[in-house]
PDB file of C-alpha atoms in Angstrom:
ATOM      1  CA  UNK A   6      82.531 121.144 113.161  1.00 82.00           C
ATOM      2  CA  UNK A   7      83.733 121.505 109.567  1.00 88.00           C
ATOM      3  CA  UNK A   8      87.310 120.987 108.324  1.00 90.00           C
ATOM      4  CA  UNK A   9      89.299 124.108 107.390  1.00 90.00           C
ATOM      5  CA  UNK A  10      88.713 123.246 103.692  1.00 91.00           C
ATOM      6  CA  UNK A  11      86.205 121.145 101.742  1.00 93.00           C
ATOM      7  CA  UNK A  12      87.503 117.597 101.341  1.00 95.00           C
ATOM      8  CA  UNK A  13      86.296 115.848  98.190  1.00 94.00           C
ATOM      9  CA  UNK A  14      88.030 112.545  98.912  1.00 94.00           C
ATOM     10  CA  UNK A  15      90.940 110.939 100.741  1.00 97.00           C
ATOM     11  CA  UNK A  16      93.045 108.042  99.433  1.00 96.00           C
ATOM     12  CA  UNK A  17      95.448 105.945 101.509  1.00 96.00           C
ATOM     13  CA  UNK A  18      98.102 104.074  99.508  1.00 95.00           C
ATOM     14  CA  UNK A  19     101.707 102.938  99.267  1.00 94.00           C
ATOM     15  CA  UNK A  20     102.612 105.404  96.494  1.00 96.00           C
ATOM     16  CA  UNK A  21     101.140 108.439  94.732  1.00 95.00           C
ATOM     17  CA  UNK A  22     102.303 110.967  92.171  1.00 93.00           C
ATOM     18  CA  UNK A  23     100.845 113.282  89.529  1.00 91.00           C
ATOM     19  CA  UNK A  24     101.880 112.872  85.881  1.00 92.00           C
ATOM     20  CA  UNK A  25     102.474 115.668  83.369  1.00 92.00           C
ATOM     21  CA  UNK A  26      98.772 115.752  82.370  1.00 88.00           C
ATOM     22  CA  UNK A  27      97.590 116.190  85.958  1.00 82.00           C
ATOM     23  CA  UNK A  28      96.461 112.576  86.288  1.00 90.00           C
ATOM     24  CA  UNK A  29      96.858 110.949  89.717  1.00 91.00           C
ATOM     25  CA  UNK A  30      98.976 107.784  89.682  1.00 94.00           C
ATOM     26  CA  UNK A  31      98.152 105.686  92.765  1.00 95.00           C
ATOM     27  CA  UNK A  32      99.749 102.317  93.627  1.00 95.00           C
ATOM     28  CA  UNK A  33      98.886 100.025  96.517  1.00 93.00           C
ATOM     29  CA  UNK A  34      95.516 101.629  97.276  1.00 93.00           C
ATOM     30  CA  UNK A  35      94.134 100.525 100.645  1.00 91.00           C
ATOM     31  CA  UNK A  36      90.443  99.912 101.298  1.00 87.00           C
ATOM     32  CA  UNK A  37      88.724 100.802 104.551  1.00 88.00           C
ATOM     33  CA  UNK A  38      90.084  97.596 106.140  1.00 89.00           C
ATOM     34  CA  UNK A  39      93.751  96.633 106.208  1.00 88.00           C
ATOM     35  CA  UNK A  40      93.677  92.919 107.016  1.00 86.00           C
ATOM     36  CA  UNK A  41      97.045  91.892 108.423  1.00 87.00           C
ATOM     37  CA  UNK A  42      98.370  88.751 110.123  1.00 88.00           C
ATOM     38  CA  UNK A  43      99.965  90.466 113.137  1.00 90.00           C
ATOM     39  CA  UNK A  44     100.474  93.800 114.849  1.00 92.00           C
ATOM     40  CA  UNK A  45     102.416  95.961 114.925  1.00 94.00           C
ATOM     41  CA  UNK A  46     102.206  96.634 111.181  1.00 92.00           C
ATOM     42  CA  UNK A  47     105.425  98.001 109.640  1.00 94.00           C
ATOM     43  CA  UNK A  48     104.980  99.936 106.371  1.00 94.00           C
ATOM     44  CA  UNK A  49     107.885 101.219 104.300  1.00 95.00           C
ATOM     45  CA  UNK A  50     105.655 104.042 103.054  1.00 96.00           C
ATOM     46  CA  UNK A  51     102.141 105.318 103.672  1.00 96.00           C
ATOM     47  CA  UNK A  52     100.756 108.068 101.428  1.00 97.00           C
ATOM     48  CA  UNK A  53      97.682 110.142 102.201  1.00 97.00           C
ATOM     49  CA  UNK A  54      96.307 111.970  99.150  1.00 96.00           C
ATOM     50  CA  UNK A  55      93.559 114.546  99.632  1.00 96.00           C
ATOM     51  CA  UNK A  56      91.575 116.137  96.823  1.00 94.00           C
ATOM     52  CA  UNK A  57      90.072 119.339  98.194  1.00 93.00           C
ATOM     53  CA  UNK A  58      88.137 122.346  97.040  1.00 90.00           C
ATOM     54  CA  UNK A  59      90.387 125.388  97.504  1.00 88.00           C
ATOM     55  CA  UNK A  60      89.306 127.741 100.293  1.00 89.00           C
ATOM     56  CA  UNK A  61      88.062 131.307  99.784  1.00 88.00           C
ATOM     57  CA  UNK A  62      91.057 132.620 101.763  1.00 92.00           C
ATOM     58  CA  UNK A  63      94.470 131.237 102.700  1.00 95.00           C
ATOM     59  CA  UNK A  64      94.400 128.443 105.298  1.00 95.00           C
ATOM     60  CA  UNK A  65      97.309 127.015 107.284  1.00 96.00           C
ATOM     61  CA  UNK A  66      96.523 123.547 108.585  1.00 96.00           C
ATOM     62  CA  UNK A  67      97.898 120.493 110.366  1.00 97.00           C
ATOM     63  CA  UNK A  68      97.156 116.886 109.445  1.00 97.00           C
ATOM     64  CA  UNK A  69      97.514 114.011 111.910  1.00 97.00           C
ATOM     65  CA  UNK A  70      97.151 110.242 111.681  1.00 98.00           C
ATOM     66  CA  UNK A  71      95.774 109.046 115.017  1.00 98.00           C
ATOM     67  CA  UNK A  72      96.030 105.517 116.434  1.00 98.00           C
ATOM     68  CA  UNK A  73      93.027 103.836 118.075  1.00 97.00           C
ATOM     69  CA  UNK A  74      94.214 105.226 121.439  1.00 97.00           C
ATOM     70  CA  UNK A  75      94.332 108.765 119.887  1.00 96.00           C
ATOM     71  CA  UNK A  76      98.141 108.995 119.974  1.00 97.00           C
ATOM     72  CA  UNK A  77      99.676 110.716 116.947  1.00 96.00           C
ATOM     73  CA  UNK A  78     101.349 108.214 114.602  1.00 96.00           C
ATOM     74  CA  UNK A  79     102.387 110.741 111.932  1.00 97.00           C
ATOM     75  CA  UNK A  80     101.585 114.259 110.887  1.00 97.00           C
ATOM     76  CA  UNK A  81     102.443 117.266 108.818  1.00 96.00           C
ATOM     77  CA  UNK A  82     101.316 120.719 107.895  1.00 95.00           C
ATOM     78  CA  UNK A  83     100.424 122.697 104.852  1.00 94.00           C
ATOM     79  CA  UNK A  84      98.973 125.827 103.389  1.00 95.00           C
ATOM     80  CA  UNK A  85      96.075 126.147 100.952  1.00 93.00           C
ATOM     81  CA  UNK A  86      95.414 129.277  98.958  1.00 92.00           C
ATOM     82  CA  UNK A  87      92.471 130.258  96.775  1.00 90.00           C
ATOM     83  CA  UNK A  88      92.749 128.958  93.202  1.00 84.00           C
ATOM     84  CA  UNK A  89      90.717 130.005  90.189  1.00 79.00           C
ATOM     85  CA  UNK A  90      89.111 127.234  88.190  1.00 76.00           C
ATOM     86  CA  UNK A  91      90.168 126.755  84.609  1.00 73.00           C
ATOM     87  CA  UNK A  92      87.493 127.082  81.963  1.00 68.00           C
ATOM     88  CA  UNK A  93      85.388 123.926  82.060  1.00 63.00           C
ATOM     89  CA  UNK A  94      86.817 122.509  85.290  1.00 73.00           C
ATOM     90  CA  UNK A  95      86.348 122.788  89.020  1.00 78.00           C
ATOM     91  CA  UNK A  96      89.100 124.393  91.044  1.00 79.00           C
ATOM     92  CA  UNK A  97      90.938 121.794  93.089  1.00 84.00           C
ATOM     93  CA  UNK A  98      93.888 121.312  95.347  1.00 88.00           C
ATOM     94  CA  UNK A  99      95.733 118.008  95.586  1.00 90.00           C
ATOM     95  CA  UNK A 100      97.514 117.523  98.897  1.00 94.00           C
ATOM     96  CA  UNK A 101      99.976 114.692  99.371  1.00 94.00           C
ATOM     97  CA  UNK A 102     101.583 113.459 102.575  1.00 96.00           C
ATOM     98  CA  UNK A 103     104.138 110.644 102.453  1.00 96.00           C
ATOM     99  CA  UNK A 104     105.262 109.016 105.679  1.00 97.00           C
ATOM    100  CA  UNK A 105     108.230 106.624 105.448  1.00 97.00           C
ATOM    101  CA  UNK A 106     108.986 103.750 107.830  1.00 96.00           C
ATOM    102  CA  UNK A 107     105.663 104.058 109.625  1.00 95.00           C
ATOM    103  CA  UNK A 108     104.414 101.691 112.329  1.00 96.00           C
ATOM    104  CA  UNK A 109     100.730 101.058 113.032  1.00 95.00           C
ATOM    105  CA  UNK A 110     101.064  99.607 116.543  1.00 96.00           C
ATOM    106  CA  UNK A 111      97.741  97.816 117.019  1.00 96.00           C
ATOM    107  CA  UNK A 112      94.504  96.707 115.449  1.00 96.00           C
ATOM    108  CA  UNK A 113      91.561  99.091 115.519  1.00 97.00           C
ATOM    109  CA  UNK A 114      90.278 102.303 113.984  1.00 98.00           C
ATOM    110  CA  UNK A 115      92.835 104.850 112.729  1.00 97.00           C
ATOM    111  CA  UNK A 116      91.669 108.400 112.022  1.00 98.00           C
ATOM    112  CA  UNK A 117      93.001 111.136 109.778  1.00 97.00           C
ATOM    113  CA  UNK A 118      92.205 114.561 111.201  1.00 98.00           C
ATOM    114  CA  UNK A 119      92.919 118.162 110.183  1.00 97.00           C
ATOM    115  CA  UNK A 120      92.904 121.413 112.134  1.00 96.00           C
ATOM    116  CA  UNK A 121      93.791 125.000 111.407  1.00 95.00           C
ATOM    117  CA  UNK A 122      97.288 125.736 112.667  1.00 94.00           C
ATOM    118  CA  UNK A 123      95.903 128.577 114.814  1.00 93.00           C
ATOM    119  CA  UNK A 124      93.464 126.140 116.513  1.00 93.00           C
ATOM    120  CA  UNK A 125      95.249 122.768 116.784  1.00 91.00           C
ATOM    121  CA  UNK A 126      92.796 121.461 119.408  1.00 91.00           C
ATOM    122  CA  UNK A 127      89.842 121.787 117.002  1.00 94.00           C
ATOM    123  CA  UNK A 128      90.570 118.653 114.981  1.00 95.00           C
ATOM    124  CA  UNK A 129      88.068 117.408 112.423  1.00 96.00           C
ATOM    125  CA  UNK A 130      88.094 113.843 111.125  1.00 97.00           C
ATOM    126  CA  UNK A 131      88.295 113.616 107.324  1.00 97.00           C
ATOM    127  CA  UNK A 132      88.906 109.858 106.922  1.00 97.00           C
ATOM    128  CA  UNK A 133      89.307 106.637 108.865  1.00 97.00           C
ATOM    129  CA  UNK A 134      90.350 103.049 108.256  1.00 96.00           C
ATOM    130  CA  UNK A 135      90.610  99.867 110.296  1.00 96.00           C
ATOM    131  CA  UNK A 136      93.590  97.621 110.891  1.00 95.00           C
ATOM    132  CA  UNK A 137      92.116  94.137 111.279  1.00 93.00           C
ATOM    133  CA  UNK A 138      94.352  91.438 112.793  1.00 92.00           C
ATOM    134  CA  UNK A 139      93.352  88.159 111.157  1.00 88.00           C
ATOM    135  CA  UNK A 140      96.170  85.665 110.455  1.00 82.00           C
ATOM    136  CA  UNK A 141      93.834  83.131 108.808  1.00 81.00           C
ATOM    137  CA  UNK A 142      92.030  85.709 106.657  1.00 67.00           C
ATOM    138  CA  UNK A 143      95.338  87.189 105.517  1.00 59.00           C
ATOM    139  CA  UNK A 144      96.651  83.739 104.558  1.00 63.00           C
ATOM    140  CA  UNK A 145      93.496  82.974 102.542  1.00 67.00           C
ATOM    141  CA  UNK A 146      93.684  86.329 100.750  1.00 60.00           C
ATOM    142  CA  UNK A 147      97.328  85.859  99.766  1.00 60.00           C
ATOM    143  CA  UNK A 148      96.807  82.197  98.734  1.00 63.00           C
ATOM    144  CA  UNK A 149      94.712  83.417  95.806  1.00 59.00           C
ATOM    145  CA  UNK A 150      97.863  84.829  94.218  1.00 58.00           C
ATOM    146  CA  UNK A 151     100.463  82.034  94.328  1.00 59.00           C
ATOM    147  CA  UNK A 152     104.079  82.889  93.654  1.00 59.00           C
ATOM    148  CA  UNK A 153     105.492  80.982  90.667  1.00 58.00           C
TER     149      UNK A 153
END
């Protein structure tokens, strides 16, 4: 099954914005593994940024962040409309979802899924990441950057 729109890429970070030139400003970019010392993981902010190809016709959609047990951690909705490309560029849509005071309750694989609003049961995964509980690995990673 395909998502309701073509996803070019998905970024998961602490912060994201677009400057006056259209450049994405991303801070605290997460990789596919979030190595943490304990669960649950409390985040003051989690931002999901999606760069997508605009659809041929208007699409209403829902986005959900699913825990390893498939419970919904966070979600939102949106609408994408067709967009003409500017001369010399590809048409694109930048979708941003910011979730504040979010809790990732356990280690495991978290999935980001989308579905058309009219068919919420037909979810399609567009990204995933792992929360890895590793107290020793986290300590070693943070020891490389001592606080003065």
